[in-house]
Amino acid sequence: MDIAAGMKIIKEKWITKPLGFRVRFQKKINDTLVTEYTPDISDNLLDSDVVAWRYAWKLWMSTKSDTAHIMDGEFVNITVVDDKDNPVNYYATNQATIYNVKTLPAE
């Protein structure tokens, strides 16, 4: 294989590093789950997945309730995403992780 062919394969298959990270979460507004991000979409990204995961955990611990239903002000379905909104595995386990998984009751 010549170098040009090899470089083409590398360009197409190479895994690129994310530009940064955000915490994606949902909260209940008027009986609807609304998705939000922190930092906000218009703000600078966090530069570390570890920092993003610690931040996600602290948001969860600061807003969680012990009820099965979603309380006002509670953040649910909290996870870390990259700059393209793809979920990022938890750094310690390399597993998909979502804090405080809750859904609205079926009508």
Short mmCIF file of N, CA, C and O in Angstrom, two decimals:
data_model
loop_
_atom_site.label_atom_id
_atom_site.label_comp_id
_atom_site.label_asym_id
_atom_site.label_seq_id
_atom_site.Cartn_x
_atom_site.Cartn_y
_atom_site.Cartn_z
N MET A 1 0.87 -1.17 0.00
CA MET A 1 0.00 0.00 0.00
C MET A 1 0.91 1.23 0.00
O MET A 1 1.87 1.29 0.75
N ASP A 2 0.54 2.21 -0.81
CA ASP A 2 1.35 3.43 -0.80
C ASP A 2 0.92 4.35 0.34
O ASP A 2 -0.12 4.15 0.97
N ILE A 3 1.72 5.34 0.61
CA ILE A 3 1.47 6.23 1.75
C ILE A 3 0.16 6.98 1.58
O ILE A 3 -0.57 7.17 2.55
N ALA A 4 -0.16 7.41 0.38
CA ALA A 4 -1.41 8.16 0.16
C ALA A 4 -2.63 7.31 0.55
O ALA A 4 -3.57 7.81 1.19
N ALA A 5 -2.61 6.03 0.19
CA ALA A 5 -3.72 5.15 0.55
C ALA A 5 -3.79 4.97 2.07
O ALA A 5 -4.87 4.97 2.67
N GLY A 6 -2.64 4.81 2.70
CA GLY A 6 -2.60 4.68 4.16
C GLY A 6 -3.09 5.93 4.86
O GLY A 6 -3.85 5.86 5.83
N MET A 7 -2.70 7.09 4.37
CA MET A 7 -3.14 8.35 4.97
C MET A 7 -4.65 8.55 4.80
O MET A 7 -5.31 9.08 5.69
N LYS A 8 -5.20 8.07 3.69
CA LYS A 8 -6.64 8.16 3.48
C LYS A 8 -7.39 7.31 4.51
O LYS A 8 -8.39 7.75 5.08
N ILE A 9 -6.90 6.10 4.76
CA ILE A 9 -7.51 5.23 5.77
C ILE A 9 -7.44 5.87 7.15
O ILE A 9 -8.43 5.91 7.90
N ILE A 10 -6.29 6.41 7.48
CA ILE A 10 -6.12 7.05 8.79
C ILE A 10 -7.08 8.23 8.94
O ILE A 10 -7.75 8.37 9.97
N LYS A 11 -7.18 9.06 7.91
CA LYS A 11 -8.06 10.23 7.97
C LYS A 11 -9.52 9.82 8.17
O LYS A 11 -10.26 10.44 8.94
N GLU A 12 -9.96 8.75 7.52
CA GLU A 12 -11.35 8.30 7.61
C GLU A 12 -11.65 7.57 8.91
O GLU A 12 -12.77 7.61 9.41
N LYS A 13 -10.68 6.88 9.49
CA LYS A 13 -10.94 6.01 10.63
C LYS A 13 -10.39 6.53 11.97
O LYS A 13 -10.70 5.96 13.01
N TRP A 14 -9.59 7.55 11.94
CA TRP A 14 -8.94 8.03 13.16
C TRP A 14 -9.97 8.59 14.12
O TRP A 14 -10.87 9.33 13.75
N ILE A 15 -9.85 8.22 15.37
CA ILE A 15 -10.74 8.73 16.40
C ILE A 15 -10.20 10.08 16.86
O ILE A 15 -9.07 10.18 17.32
N THR A 16 -11.01 11.12 16.72
CA THR A 16 -10.57 12.45 17.10
C THR A 16 -10.96 12.76 18.55
O THR A 16 -11.99 12.28 19.04
N LYS A 17 -10.15 13.55 19.17
CA LYS A 17 -10.41 13.96 20.54
C LYS A 17 -11.51 15.02 20.53
O LYS A 17 -11.50 15.93 19.70
N PRO A 18 -12.49 14.92 21.43
CA PRO A 18 -13.54 15.95 21.50
C PRO A 18 -12.94 17.33 21.79
O PRO A 18 -11.89 17.44 22.44
N LEU A 19 -13.61 18.36 21.33
CA LEU A 19 -13.16 19.72 21.59
C LEU A 19 -13.41 20.12 23.04
O LEU A 19 -12.80 21.06 23.54
N GLY A 20 -14.32 19.41 23.70
CA GLY A 20 -14.64 19.70 25.09
C GLY A 20 -15.89 18.95 25.52
O GLY A 20 -16.39 18.10 24.78
N PHE A 21 -16.38 19.30 26.71
CA PHE A 21 -17.46 18.53 27.32
C PHE A 21 -18.49 19.45 27.97
O PHE A 21 -18.17 20.56 28.39
N ARG A 22 -19.71 18.93 28.05
CA ARG A 22 -20.81 19.61 28.75
C ARG A 22 -21.55 18.58 29.59
O ARG A 22 -21.49 17.39 29.32
N VAL A 23 -22.31 19.06 30.55
CA VAL A 23 -23.23 18.21 31.29
C VAL A 23 -24.62 18.47 30.72
O VAL A 23 -25.06 19.62 30.62
N ARG A 24 -25.27 17.38 30.30
CA ARG A 24 -26.64 17.47 29.77
C ARG A 24 -27.57 16.93 30.84
O ARG A 24 -27.31 15.89 31.45
N PHE A 25 -28.67 17.63 31.08
CA PHE A 25 -29.63 17.20 32.09
C PHE A 25 -31.03 17.61 31.67
O PHE A 25 -31.21 18.37 30.72
N GLN A 26 -32.00 17.10 32.38
CA GLN A 26 -33.39 17.49 32.13
C GLN A 26 -34.00 17.97 33.44
O GLN A 26 -33.58 17.58 34.53
N LYS A 27 -34.99 18.82 33.29
CA LYS A 27 -35.78 19.26 34.44
C LYS A 27 -37.21 19.45 33.99
O LYS A 27 -37.49 19.60 32.80
N LYS A 28 -38.10 19.39 34.95
CA LYS A 28 -39.54 19.48 34.65
C LYS A 28 -39.96 20.94 34.65
O LYS A 28 -39.74 21.67 35.61
N ILE A 29 -40.55 21.35 33.51
CA ILE A 29 -41.11 22.69 33.39
C ILE A 29 -42.51 22.53 32.80
O ILE A 29 -42.66 21.99 31.70
N ASN A 30 -43.52 22.96 33.56
CA ASN A 30 -44.92 22.83 33.12
C ASN A 30 -45.26 21.40 32.70
O ASN A 30 -45.81 21.18 31.62
N ASP A 31 -44.89 20.44 33.51
CA ASP A 31 -45.18 19.02 33.27
C ASP A 31 -44.54 18.46 31.99
O ASP A 31 -45.04 17.50 31.41
N THR A 32 -43.46 19.07 31.54
CA THR A 32 -42.70 18.60 30.39
C THR A 32 -41.23 18.51 30.77
O THR A 32 -40.73 19.38 31.49
N LEU A 33 -40.55 17.48 30.30
CA LEU A 33 -39.11 17.38 30.52
C LEU A 33 -38.39 18.23 29.48
O LEU A 33 -38.57 18.05 28.27
N VAL A 34 -37.58 19.16 29.95
CA VAL A 34 -36.82 20.06 29.09
C VAL A 34 -35.34 19.74 29.25
O VAL A 34 -34.85 19.62 30.37
N THR A 35 -34.64 19.60 28.13
CA THR A 35 -33.21 19.31 28.15
C THR A 35 -32.43 20.61 28.17
O THR A 35 -32.70 21.52 27.38
N GLU A 36 -31.45 20.66 29.06
CA GLU A 36 -30.57 21.83 29.16
C GLU A 36 -29.13 21.36 29.28
O GLU A 36 -28.87 20.16 29.49
N TYR A 37 -28.21 22.29 29.16
CA TYR A 37 -26.78 21.99 29.23
C TYR A 37 -26.10 22.97 30.17
O TYR A 37 -26.51 24.11 30.31
N THR A 38 -25.03 22.51 30.77
CA THR A 38 -24.14 23.37 31.51
C THR A 38 -22.71 22.89 31.28
O THR A 38 -22.46 21.70 31.42
N PRO A 39 -21.81 23.75 30.85
CA PRO A 39 -22.05 25.11 30.41
C PRO A 39 -23.06 25.16 29.27
O PRO A 39 -23.20 24.21 28.51
N ASP A 40 -23.73 26.30 29.15
CA ASP A 40 -24.73 26.49 28.12
C ASP A 40 -24.10 26.33 26.73
O ASP A 40 -22.89 26.49 26.56
N ILE A 41 -24.92 26.02 25.75
CA ILE A 41 -24.45 25.81 24.38
C ILE A 41 -23.63 27.00 23.88
O ILE A 41 -22.67 26.82 23.14
N SER A 42 -23.97 28.21 24.29
CA SER A 42 -23.25 29.40 23.82
C SER A 42 -21.97 29.68 24.62
O SER A 42 -21.20 30.57 24.25
N ASP A 43 -21.72 28.93 25.69
CA ASP A 43 -20.54 29.15 26.53
C ASP A 43 -19.41 28.20 26.17
O ASP A 43 -19.60 27.22 25.46
N ASN A 44 -18.23 28.49 26.69
CA ASN A 44 -17.07 27.63 26.46
C ASN A 44 -17.29 26.25 27.08
O ASN A 44 -17.91 26.13 28.14
N LEU A 45 -16.74 25.24 26.43
CA LEU A 45 -16.83 23.86 26.91
C LEU A 45 -15.88 23.63 28.08
O LEU A 45 -14.89 24.35 28.24
N LEU A 46 -16.16 22.61 28.88
CA LEU A 46 -15.21 22.14 29.89
C LEU A 46 -14.12 21.36 29.16
O LEU A 46 -14.41 20.64 28.20
N ASP A 47 -12.89 21.48 29.60
CA ASP A 47 -11.80 20.85 28.85
C ASP A 47 -11.46 19.44 29.32
O ASP A 47 -10.60 18.79 28.73
N SER A 48 -12.15 18.94 30.32
CA SER A 48 -11.82 17.62 30.87
C SER A 48 -13.10 16.82 31.13
O SER A 48 -14.04 17.34 31.76
N ASP A 49 -13.11 15.56 30.70
CA ASP A 49 -14.25 14.71 31.00
C ASP A 49 -14.32 14.41 32.49
O ASP A 49 -15.41 14.27 33.05
N VAL A 50 -13.20 14.34 33.16
CA VAL A 50 -13.19 14.09 34.60
C VAL A 50 -13.86 15.25 35.34
O VAL A 50 -14.71 15.03 36.21
N VAL A 51 -13.51 16.47 34.98
CA VAL A 51 -14.13 17.65 35.59
C VAL A 51 -15.63 17.64 35.30
O VAL A 51 -16.45 17.90 36.19
N ALA A 52 -16.02 17.33 34.07
CA ALA A 52 -17.43 17.30 33.70
C ALA A 52 -18.19 16.26 34.52
O ALA A 52 -19.30 16.53 34.99
N TRP A 53 -17.60 15.07 34.70
CA TRP A 53 -18.28 14.03 35.48
C TRP A 53 -18.40 14.41 36.95
O TRP A 53 -19.42 14.15 37.59
N ARG A 54 -17.37 15.03 37.51
CA ARG A 54 -17.46 15.47 38.91
C ARG A 54 -18.53 16.55 39.07
O ARG A 54 -19.28 16.55 40.03
N TYR A 55 -18.58 17.45 38.11
CA TYR A 55 -19.59 18.50 38.10
C TYR A 55 -20.99 17.89 37.99
O TYR A 55 -21.91 18.29 38.72
N ALA A 56 -21.16 16.91 37.11
CA ALA A 56 -22.45 16.23 36.95
C ALA A 56 -22.87 15.58 38.26
O ALA A 56 -24.04 15.68 38.68
N TRP A 57 -21.96 14.91 38.91
CA TRP A 57 -22.27 14.25 40.18
C TRP A 57 -22.68 15.26 41.25
O TRP A 57 -23.66 15.05 41.98
N LYS A 58 -21.97 16.39 41.31
CA LYS A 58 -22.31 17.41 42.30
C LYS A 58 -23.67 18.04 42.02
O LYS A 58 -24.43 18.33 42.95
N LEU A 59 -24.00 18.25 40.74
CA LEU A 59 -25.34 18.75 40.40
C LEU A 59 -26.40 17.76 40.85
O LEU A 59 -27.45 18.16 41.37
N TRP A 60 -26.15 16.49 40.61
CA TRP A 60 -27.10 15.46 41.03
C TRP A 60 -27.28 15.48 42.54
O TRP A 60 -28.40 15.51 43.04
N MET A 61 -26.18 15.46 43.27
CA MET A 61 -26.27 15.42 44.72
C MET A 61 -26.93 16.68 45.29
O MET A 61 -27.59 16.62 46.33
N SER A 62 -26.79 17.80 44.60
CA SER A 62 -27.36 19.07 45.09
C SER A 62 -28.83 19.25 44.77
O SER A 62 -29.49 20.09 45.39
N THR A 63 -29.35 18.49 43.80
CA THR A 63 -30.74 18.72 43.38
C THR A 63 -31.63 17.50 43.53
O THR A 63 -32.83 17.59 43.30
N LYS A 64 -31.09 16.36 43.90
CA LYS A 64 -31.87 15.12 43.90
C LYS A 64 -32.93 15.10 45.00
O LYS A 64 -32.80 15.78 46.02
N SER A 65 -33.95 14.31 44.75
CA SER A 65 -34.97 14.06 45.77
C SER A 65 -35.07 12.55 45.95
O SER A 65 -34.61 11.78 45.10
N ASP A 66 -35.66 12.14 47.04
CA ASP A 66 -35.82 10.71 47.31
C ASP A 66 -37.16 10.18 46.82
O ASP A 66 -37.52 9.05 47.11
N THR A 67 -37.90 10.99 46.09
CA THR A 67 -39.19 10.55 45.59
C THR A 67 -39.05 9.89 44.23
O THR A 67 -38.07 10.12 43.51
N ALA A 68 -40.04 9.11 43.86
CA ALA A 68 -40.02 8.44 42.55
C ALA A 68 -40.38 9.40 41.44
O ALA A 68 -39.99 9.19 40.30
N HIS A 69 -41.11 10.47 41.76
CA HIS A 69 -41.48 11.43 40.73
C HIS A 69 -40.51 12.62 40.76
O HIS A 69 -39.79 12.82 41.72
N ILE A 70 -40.51 13.39 39.70
CA ILE A 70 -39.58 14.50 39.56
C ILE A 70 -40.11 15.72 40.31
O ILE A 70 -41.22 16.18 40.07
N MET A 71 -39.28 16.21 41.20
CA MET A 71 -39.65 17.38 41.99
C MET A 71 -39.23 18.66 41.26
O MET A 71 -38.32 18.64 40.43
N ASP A 72 -39.89 19.79 41.60
CA ASP A 72 -39.49 21.08 41.03
C ASP A 72 -38.04 21.37 41.40
O ASP A 72 -37.64 21.18 42.55
N GLY A 73 -37.27 21.80 40.43
CA GLY A 73 -35.87 22.14 40.67
C GLY A 73 -34.92 20.96 40.62
O GLY A 73 -33.72 21.14 40.73
N GLU A 74 -35.45 19.77 40.47
CA GLU A 74 -34.60 18.57 40.43
C GLU A 74 -34.06 18.35 39.02
O GLU A 74 -34.77 18.47 38.03
N PHE A 75 -32.77 18.02 38.94
CA PHE A 75 -32.15 17.67 37.67
C PHE A 75 -32.18 16.16 37.53
O PHE A 75 -31.80 15.44 38.45
N VAL A 76 -32.62 15.68 36.38
CA VAL A 76 -32.73 14.24 36.13
C VAL A 76 -32.01 13.90 34.83
O VAL A 76 -31.74 14.76 34.00
N ASN A 77 -31.74 12.60 34.67
CA ASN A 77 -31.11 12.08 33.46
C ASN A 77 -29.85 12.87 33.11
O ASN A 77 -29.64 13.33 31.99
N ILE A 78 -28.99 13.00 34.11
CA ILE A 78 -27.77 13.81 34.01
C ILE A 78 -26.65 12.94 33.43
O ILE A 78 -26.36 11.86 33.94
N THR A 79 -26.00 13.46 32.40
CA THR A 79 -24.87 12.75 31.80
C THR A 79 -23.90 13.75 31.21
O THR A 79 -24.19 14.94 31.11
N VAL A 80 -22.75 13.27 30.81
CA VAL A 80 -21.73 14.11 30.17
C VAL A 80 -21.75 13.83 28.67
O VAL A 80 -21.86 12.67 28.26
N VAL A 81 -21.67 14.90 27.89
CA VAL A 81 -21.63 14.78 26.43
C VAL A 81 -20.44 15.55 25.88
O VAL A 81 -19.91 16.45 26.53
N ASP A 82 -20.02 15.15 24.67
CA ASP A 82 -18.92 15.87 24.02
C ASP A 82 -19.45 17.06 23.23
O ASP A 82 -20.64 17.38 23.30
N ASP A 83 -18.58 17.70 22.49
CA ASP A 83 -18.95 18.90 21.73
C ASP A 83 -19.98 18.63 20.64
O ASP A 83 -20.64 19.54 20.16
N LYS A 84 -20.17 17.37 20.27
CA LYS A 84 -21.16 16.99 19.26
C LYS A 84 -22.42 16.39 19.90
O LYS A 84 -23.23 15.77 19.22
N ASP A 85 -22.56 16.51 21.22
CA ASP A 85 -23.70 16.01 21.99
C ASP A 85 -23.76 14.49 22.05
O ASP A 85 -24.81 13.91 22.28
N ASN A 86 -22.61 13.83 21.87
CA ASN A 86 -22.54 12.38 22.03
C ASN A 86 -22.24 12.04 23.48
O ASN A 86 -21.37 12.66 24.09
N PRO A 87 -22.94 11.07 24.06
CA PRO A 87 -22.65 10.68 25.45
C PRO A 87 -21.21 10.23 25.60
O PRO A 87 -20.63 9.60 24.72
N VAL A 88 -20.63 10.57 26.75
CA VAL A 88 -19.25 10.22 27.08
C VAL A 88 -19.28 9.22 28.22
O VAL A 88 -19.94 9.46 29.24
N ASN A 89 -18.60 8.10 28.07
CA ASN A 89 -18.54 7.10 29.13
C ASN A 89 -17.88 7.67 30.37
O ASN A 89 -16.96 8.50 30.28
N TYR A 90 -18.32 7.19 31.53
CA TYR A 90 -17.75 7.61 32.81
C TYR A 90 -16.29 7.19 32.87
O TYR A 90 -15.95 6.04 32.58
N TYR A 91 -15.41 8.11 33.22
CA TYR A 91 -13.97 7.88 33.13
C TYR A 91 -13.47 6.74 34.02
O TYR A 91 -12.52 6.05 33.68
N ALA A 92 -14.11 6.51 35.16
CA ALA A 92 -13.62 5.49 36.09
C ALA A 92 -13.98 4.06 35.68
O ALA A 92 -13.28 3.12 36.04
N THR A 93 -15.08 3.92 34.95
CA THR A 93 -15.55 2.57 34.59
C THR A 93 -15.61 2.32 33.09
O THR A 93 -15.81 1.19 32.67
N ASN A 94 -15.50 3.39 32.31
CA ASN A 94 -15.66 3.33 30.86
C ASN A 94 -17.02 2.77 30.47
O ASN A 94 -17.18 2.12 29.45
N GLN A 95 -18.03 3.02 31.30
CA GLN A 95 -19.40 2.58 31.06
C GLN A 95 -20.30 3.79 30.85
O GLN A 95 -20.08 4.85 31.44
N ALA A 96 -21.33 3.61 30.05
CA ALA A 96 -22.34 4.65 29.90
C ALA A 96 -22.99 4.87 31.27
O ALA A 96 -23.37 3.90 31.94
N THR A 97 -23.10 6.12 31.68
CA THR A 97 -23.62 6.43 33.01
C THR A 97 -24.59 7.60 32.93
O THR A 97 -24.33 8.57 32.23
N ILE A 98 -25.70 7.46 33.64
CA ILE A 98 -26.68 8.54 33.75
C ILE A 98 -27.06 8.64 35.22
O ILE A 98 -27.48 7.65 35.83
N TYR A 99 -26.91 9.82 35.78
CA TYR A 99 -27.30 10.03 37.17
C TYR A 99 -28.77 10.43 37.24
O TYR A 99 -29.27 11.20 36.43
N ASN A 100 -29.46 9.92 38.26
CA ASN A 100 -30.83 10.29 38.60
C ASN A 100 -31.81 10.04 37.44
O ASN A 100 -32.51 10.94 37.00
N VAL A 101 -31.86 8.81 37.00
CA VAL A 101 -32.75 8.43 35.90
C VAL A 101 -34.19 8.47 36.38
O VAL A 101 -34.56 7.75 37.31
N LYS A 102 -34.98 9.34 35.77
CA LYS A 102 -36.40 9.45 36.08
C LYS A 102 -37.14 9.87 34.83
O LYS A 102 -36.59 10.55 33.96
N THR A 103 -38.40 9.47 34.75
CA THR A 103 -39.27 9.87 33.64
C THR A 103 -40.57 10.43 34.19
O THR A 103 -40.92 10.19 35.36
N LEU A 104 -41.28 11.14 33.35
CA LEU A 104 -42.60 11.61 33.75
C LEU A 104 -43.57 10.45 33.74
O LEU A 104 -43.42 9.52 32.92
N PRO A 105 -44.58 10.44 34.59
CA PRO A 105 -45.55 9.36 34.58
C PRO A 105 -46.32 9.32 33.26
O PRO A 105 -46.60 10.35 32.67
N ALA A 106 -46.66 8.13 32.83
CA ALA A 106 -47.46 7.96 31.61
C ALA A 106 -48.86 8.50 31.85
O ALA A 106 -49.42 8.34 32.94
N GLU A 107 -49.43 9.07 30.84
CA GLU A 107 -50.78 9.63 31.00
C GLU A 107 -51.83 8.63 30.64
O GLU A 107 -51.69 7.75 29.90
#
